[in-house]
Amino acid sequence: MDNQRNEPRIGFYVCHCGTNIAGMVDCPAVAQYVSRLPNVVLSRDYKYMCSDPGQELIQQDIREHRLNRIVVASCSPLLHEKTFRGATEKGGLNPFFFHMVNIREHDSWVHTDKQAATEKAKSLAHAAIHRVRFHKPLEVKQVPIHPAVLVVGGGIAGIHAAMTLANAGKKVYLVEREPSIGGHMAKFDKTFPTLDCAACILTPKMSEVGAHPNITLWTYSEAMKMEGYVGNYTVTIRHKPRYIIEDACVGCLECIDACVYKQPKFFDEFNMGLGKRKPVYIPFPQATPQVVLIDPETCLNLKTGKCKKTCVEACADRKAIDFTQKETFSEIKVGAIIVATGFKSFDAQRIPQYGYGTYPNVYTALEIERLVNASGPTGGEVVLRDGKKPKSIGIIHCVGSRDHKTNRWCSRVCCMYSMKLAHLLKEHTEAEVYSFYIDMRTPGKGYEEFYGKLLDEGVQFVRGRVGEVTDWAFTKEEEGKLVIRVEDTLAGYVRRIPVDMVVLATGLEPQADAQEVRRRFNMSCGTEGFFLERHPKLAPVNTFTDGILLAGCCQGPKDIPDTVAQAGAAAAEALVLIDKGHIEQEPNTAFIHEEDCSGCKSCIPLCPYSAILFNEETRKAIINQALCKGCGTCVASCPSGSIEQNLFDDEEIFSEIEGVLAYE
Amino acid sequence: MNEKQWTPRIVAFFCNWCTYTAADLAGVSRLKYAPNMRVIRIMCSGRVDPQFILEAFAKGADGVLIGGCHPNDCHYAEGNYKMLRRFQLLQRMLKDMGIEEDRLRLEWISAAEGEKVKTVMNDMVAKVTAMGPLGMPGRFADWDKEMEHLEAAVATAEAGQPAHSHSQQEVKHA
Amino acid sequence: MKYSYFPGCSLKGTGRSYEESLLPVFKALGVEMEELDDWNCCGATAYMAVDEVKACVMASRNLALAERLGHAELLAPCSACYLVLNKTKHYLHDSASVRGVVGQALQQADLSYSGNVPVRHPLDVLINEVGLDEVKKRVRHPLKGLKVAPYYGCQIVRPYATFDDQYNPTTLDRLVEALGGSVVRFPLKTRCCGGSLTGTLPEPGLLCSYIILKEALARGANVIATLCPLCQFNLDGYHDKITRKWDPVRIPTVYFSQLMGLAFGLSEKEMGLHRHFIEMPALAASAAA
């Protein structure tokens, strides 16, 4: 430890990263340049610094050359700072005597002029050499973790993550904003490519969630506010009034029969409006929890106060109906949060030339899922809006996907679900089915085989992006039909194909309120609006905020197998965090040199975490180290310069500025 | 060394959570931009002390760029607003010092906006290149020389005439 | 509001009634139009297909004249002119080599063009600058009983859709409604009228026109409103040939400016309607009502 306080003896390493860095930066020249800087005892270039021999080299050099500062110029510190701090520590130094220079992401990968890139590397290295002289030994803080987990969103991703954690013995809060869990998957009829019934595999899991002793299930509720930090989040949950006392309702559904509306007449959300429901309803037969709810927009009593309340009569002494319910809030403490808020189906009206909303017999895929479903609005009978059976059906792929005018990304599941629907529609109606695709994308286990099966079944695949769906007839056969105009790019001419029914394979989009949710949980979004994972390959379920994890389509379009796998991974990451019992915090907190503090109190209102207190006795400010998150705003604002921030101290940054501007 | 063509040196302060990550993303995406920027990582744009900016100019920077999270998206809730306030005050002061507005720039760049890192860097380099070197270190040297001159002149004057203590002070303050 | 005005050849020839109706209607709305002095051919879509750069040079001369005239923006009522002028602006912006050739050519004529004159369509100006409220204020004879098929043609939305949706434009629909007419749903709004094929390969050309006319009638329209001189010419001028080949599809095709004039209380003659082949008695009756 002794040599750490003496005159700095700096070891510098520049990494080739194969050719990633060395291809654009002259690494030996950088090493040579740095070797001439003051306090540098040793300067090397090496093929792969992050490799075991690379780390070994640092440790050996510390011992042999009595180094007490280490600088590595390689990739981004967000990637390997931990690695090299570890090596520094293993070499016998405090890990915070290390500093990292980013000459890959910020240099070799983004420049094309080798000389300029090398110059840049030199000056960045120069800055680090300057700065590291001021580094101090620091201790990592340990904070205990709250062992419960919040899962936001009760689709298949949320359900699977919650079950995994609960089965591992953890306390889980599962919050879903709809009246039932199940998400999109509950609406599907069959799943590709195995064609097993979605409800048959999902509903047992739903009731397990409802009954699990470790899971607190809150439906019709939303996570509104999050405070705190990894391991210690406080979340406020809003419970919307369902006008039913959940514990008292036994799911007998007698109130629905008794409602003064004899016939269902209101838009049924679960069936995409293809069916009707009453003001008091249960979203679908297998809904979890098995509890009804009352829609205040349509309930006569809630709207006018004038109703015979036959539902209350029917409920009798169970007394589950409560028209006076108001929204309530609960506050929970959790260590980690899994965000599984799912996706929104593309609004097909945004592409007017496909006629959704104009022609009644143009459907979205999700509507067809309900139409072919045995428990759907028609009992599984596929009929047009006028009750007739379609004799020909056209399925249009990539509606709102792979399109520069709407969404540029591939929604990944549409090719497969379109083929599933083609199969089901053929099975239900014996109609001629056309499938219009740009490219057939079937990358998954058994997917390409499924495509082969559909070809054998006689579904007509037409390769080409559909130009329009129209009702103007060119020939007698076209009259009264919807005509699909498409350039058949395999046959090489424009075709007009008359059909009775058009199905639009709508793509997957971020939820409408994704931006709000992103802010609420301190996450980032990619340009397309899906939540951004920390690293696309190596941290696919983590976000940039520790303890906030992602699962399912809120992170990007994916199918059910991938969603479940990702949910499992998110649950595992949560377990890793919780089972450790504590978290280590970067020691980059701020502290006050009391002797310099003038007691002006300018810093106190600046702190977003109320971490700065004022000691009335000494007339000095004090920073609570447990609350400080290390942003450094107070440091920059202190008029007397009495606040310091570990790792980002004034003298460290000033020396860095000087370093980057030092000319050769 | 001085013979080679002048290119601007720009110091950038990027916050760890948004803009620094965006610059990493630009790298991972292999976007190409001008090599004049030198990025210093800080945890939050709220950490940028106006003195850092002045120091950078004084030590020879031709421009300074600050990158933070978008309003409402700060990892630390509101550090970026604090930076914005300081930035506006500092802009005024820099103007008085004869440093053009475009030499100091504040940009909100989220972790997903690798493309924006590229456009902002290129744009700023182009603008600063067009303005030419700022040359603060040289100017300081000139000012120092001027001071010496004045002081020498005052000394000579004082030697000739009885000192006028008031005027001497005025010169020193100038 | 004052604009430079590029009529193009159609508005002085086959599309005279377009100019005859547009000028007084815009005047009534307080929009001044000053015709470019010594303008030349816009560059023409047909010529553009033969030699793009030379077509650009021709278009650029008109743009340069507009820049010299000094009004902020240039109005081009003919769809073909509108497209060629705008396309040229894009080419000049995107391609240094086109800029070079054009710059040299303009220099020979002591002209220059900096790229700063936006080219706009009168319909765009009506909707986005004048505003439909102003239009409504001047309606004396609402077009009651008039069932209008709004027909935009291809060039106003393809390839650049600057002021309306590319697939489902609605500006003309809204204008007709503001004039008191009713709009029939017309999914063929941006389909080809046959273009110059009616002159070179009559059969497919006329078939295109026939489809538009037939569908307009089938959807219950009694008049087609358009904003392109070539569309108007094709849909109005070949009735006999179309009848001989297929069936009689007799429906008048008029400019939006003519409908505006009638609604503002101007006469059919003033609007140049006597120049069209297919008269529109239904309109006269309803306008008078």
CSV table of C-alpha atoms in Angstrom, one decimal, chain B residues 69-137:
chain,number,residue,atom,x,y,z
B,69,CYS,CA,-29.5,13.8,-21.7
B,70,HIS,CA,-32.6,15.3,-23.2
B,71,PRO,CA,-34.7,17.5,-21.0
B,72,ASN,CA,-36.8,15.3,-18.8
B,73,ASP,CA,-34.5,12.4,-19.3
B,74,CYS,CA,-31.6,13.2,-17.1
B,75,HIS,CA,-30.3,10.1,-15.2
B,76,TYR,CA,-30.1,12.4,-12.2
B,77,ALA,CA,-33.5,14.0,-12.7
B,78,GLU,CA,-32.4,17.5,-13.5
B,79,GLY,CA,-28.6,18.0,-13.8
B,80,ASN,CA,-29.0,18.9,-17.5
B,81,TYR,CA,-31.3,21.8,-16.5
B,82,LYS,CA,-28.6,23.1,-14.2
B,83,MET,CA,-26.2,22.9,-17.0
B,84,LEU,CA,-28.5,24.7,-19.4
B,85,ARG,CA,-28.8,27.7,-16.9
B,86,ARG,CA,-25.1,27.9,-16.6
B,87,PHE,CA,-24.7,27.6,-20.3
B,88,GLN,CA,-26.9,30.6,-21.0
B,89,LEU,CA,-25.1,32.8,-18.5
B,90,LEU,CA,-21.7,31.7,-19.8
B,91,GLN,CA,-22.7,32.4,-23.4
B,92,ARG,CA,-23.2,36.0,-22.5
B,93,MET,CA,-19.9,36.3,-20.7
B,94,LEU,CA,-18.0,34.6,-23.5
B,95,LYS,CA,-19.5,37.1,-25.9
B,96,ASP,CA,-18.1,39.9,-23.8
B,97,MET,CA,-14.7,38.2,-23.9
B,98,GLY,CA,-14.8,38.1,-27.7
B,99,ILE,CA,-15.4,34.4,-28.0
B,100,GLU,CA,-18.0,33.7,-30.7
B,101,GLU,CA,-21.2,32.0,-29.8
B,102,ASP,CA,-20.7,28.9,-32.0
B,103,ARG,CA,-17.5,28.0,-30.1
B,104,LEU,CA,-19.5,26.8,-27.2
B,105,ARG,CA,-22.3,24.4,-27.8
B,106,LEU,CA,-24.7,22.4,-25.7
B,107,GLU,CA,-26.5,19.4,-27.2
B,108,TRP,CA,-29.0,16.9,-25.8
B,109,ILE,CA,-28.1,13.5,-27.2
B,110,SER,CA,-29.7,10.4,-25.9
B,111,ALA,CA,-28.1,7.0,-25.7
B,112,ALA,CA,-29.8,5.9,-28.9
B,113,GLU,CA,-28.7,8.9,-31.0
B,114,GLY,CA,-25.4,7.7,-32.4
B,115,GLU,CA,-26.3,9.4,-35.6
B,116,LYS,CA,-26.7,12.7,-33.8
B,117,VAL,CA,-23.3,12.4,-32.3
B,118,LYS,CA,-21.9,12.2,-35.8
B,119,THR,CA,-23.9,15.1,-37.2
B,120,VAL,CA,-23.2,17.4,-34.2
B,121,MET,CA,-19.5,16.6,-34.3
B,122,ASN,CA,-19.2,17.2,-38.0
B,123,ASP,CA,-21.3,20.3,-37.9
B,124,MET,CA,-19.4,21.8,-35.0
B,125,VAL,CA,-16.0,21.0,-36.6
B,126,ALA,CA,-17.1,22.6,-39.8
B,127,LYS,CA,-18.3,25.8,-38.1
B,128,VAL,CA,-15.2,26.1,-35.9
B,129,THR,CA,-13.0,25.4,-38.8
B,130,ALA,CA,-14.7,28.2,-40.7
B,131,MET,CA,-14.1,30.6,-37.8
B,132,GLY,CA,-10.4,29.8,-37.6
B,133,PRO,CA,-8.2,29.4,-34.5
B,134,LEU,CA,-9.3,31.0,-31.3
B,135,GLY,CA,-5.8,31.2,-30.0
B,136,MET,CA,-6.5,32.2,-26.4
B,137,PRO,CA,-3.0,31.1,-25.2
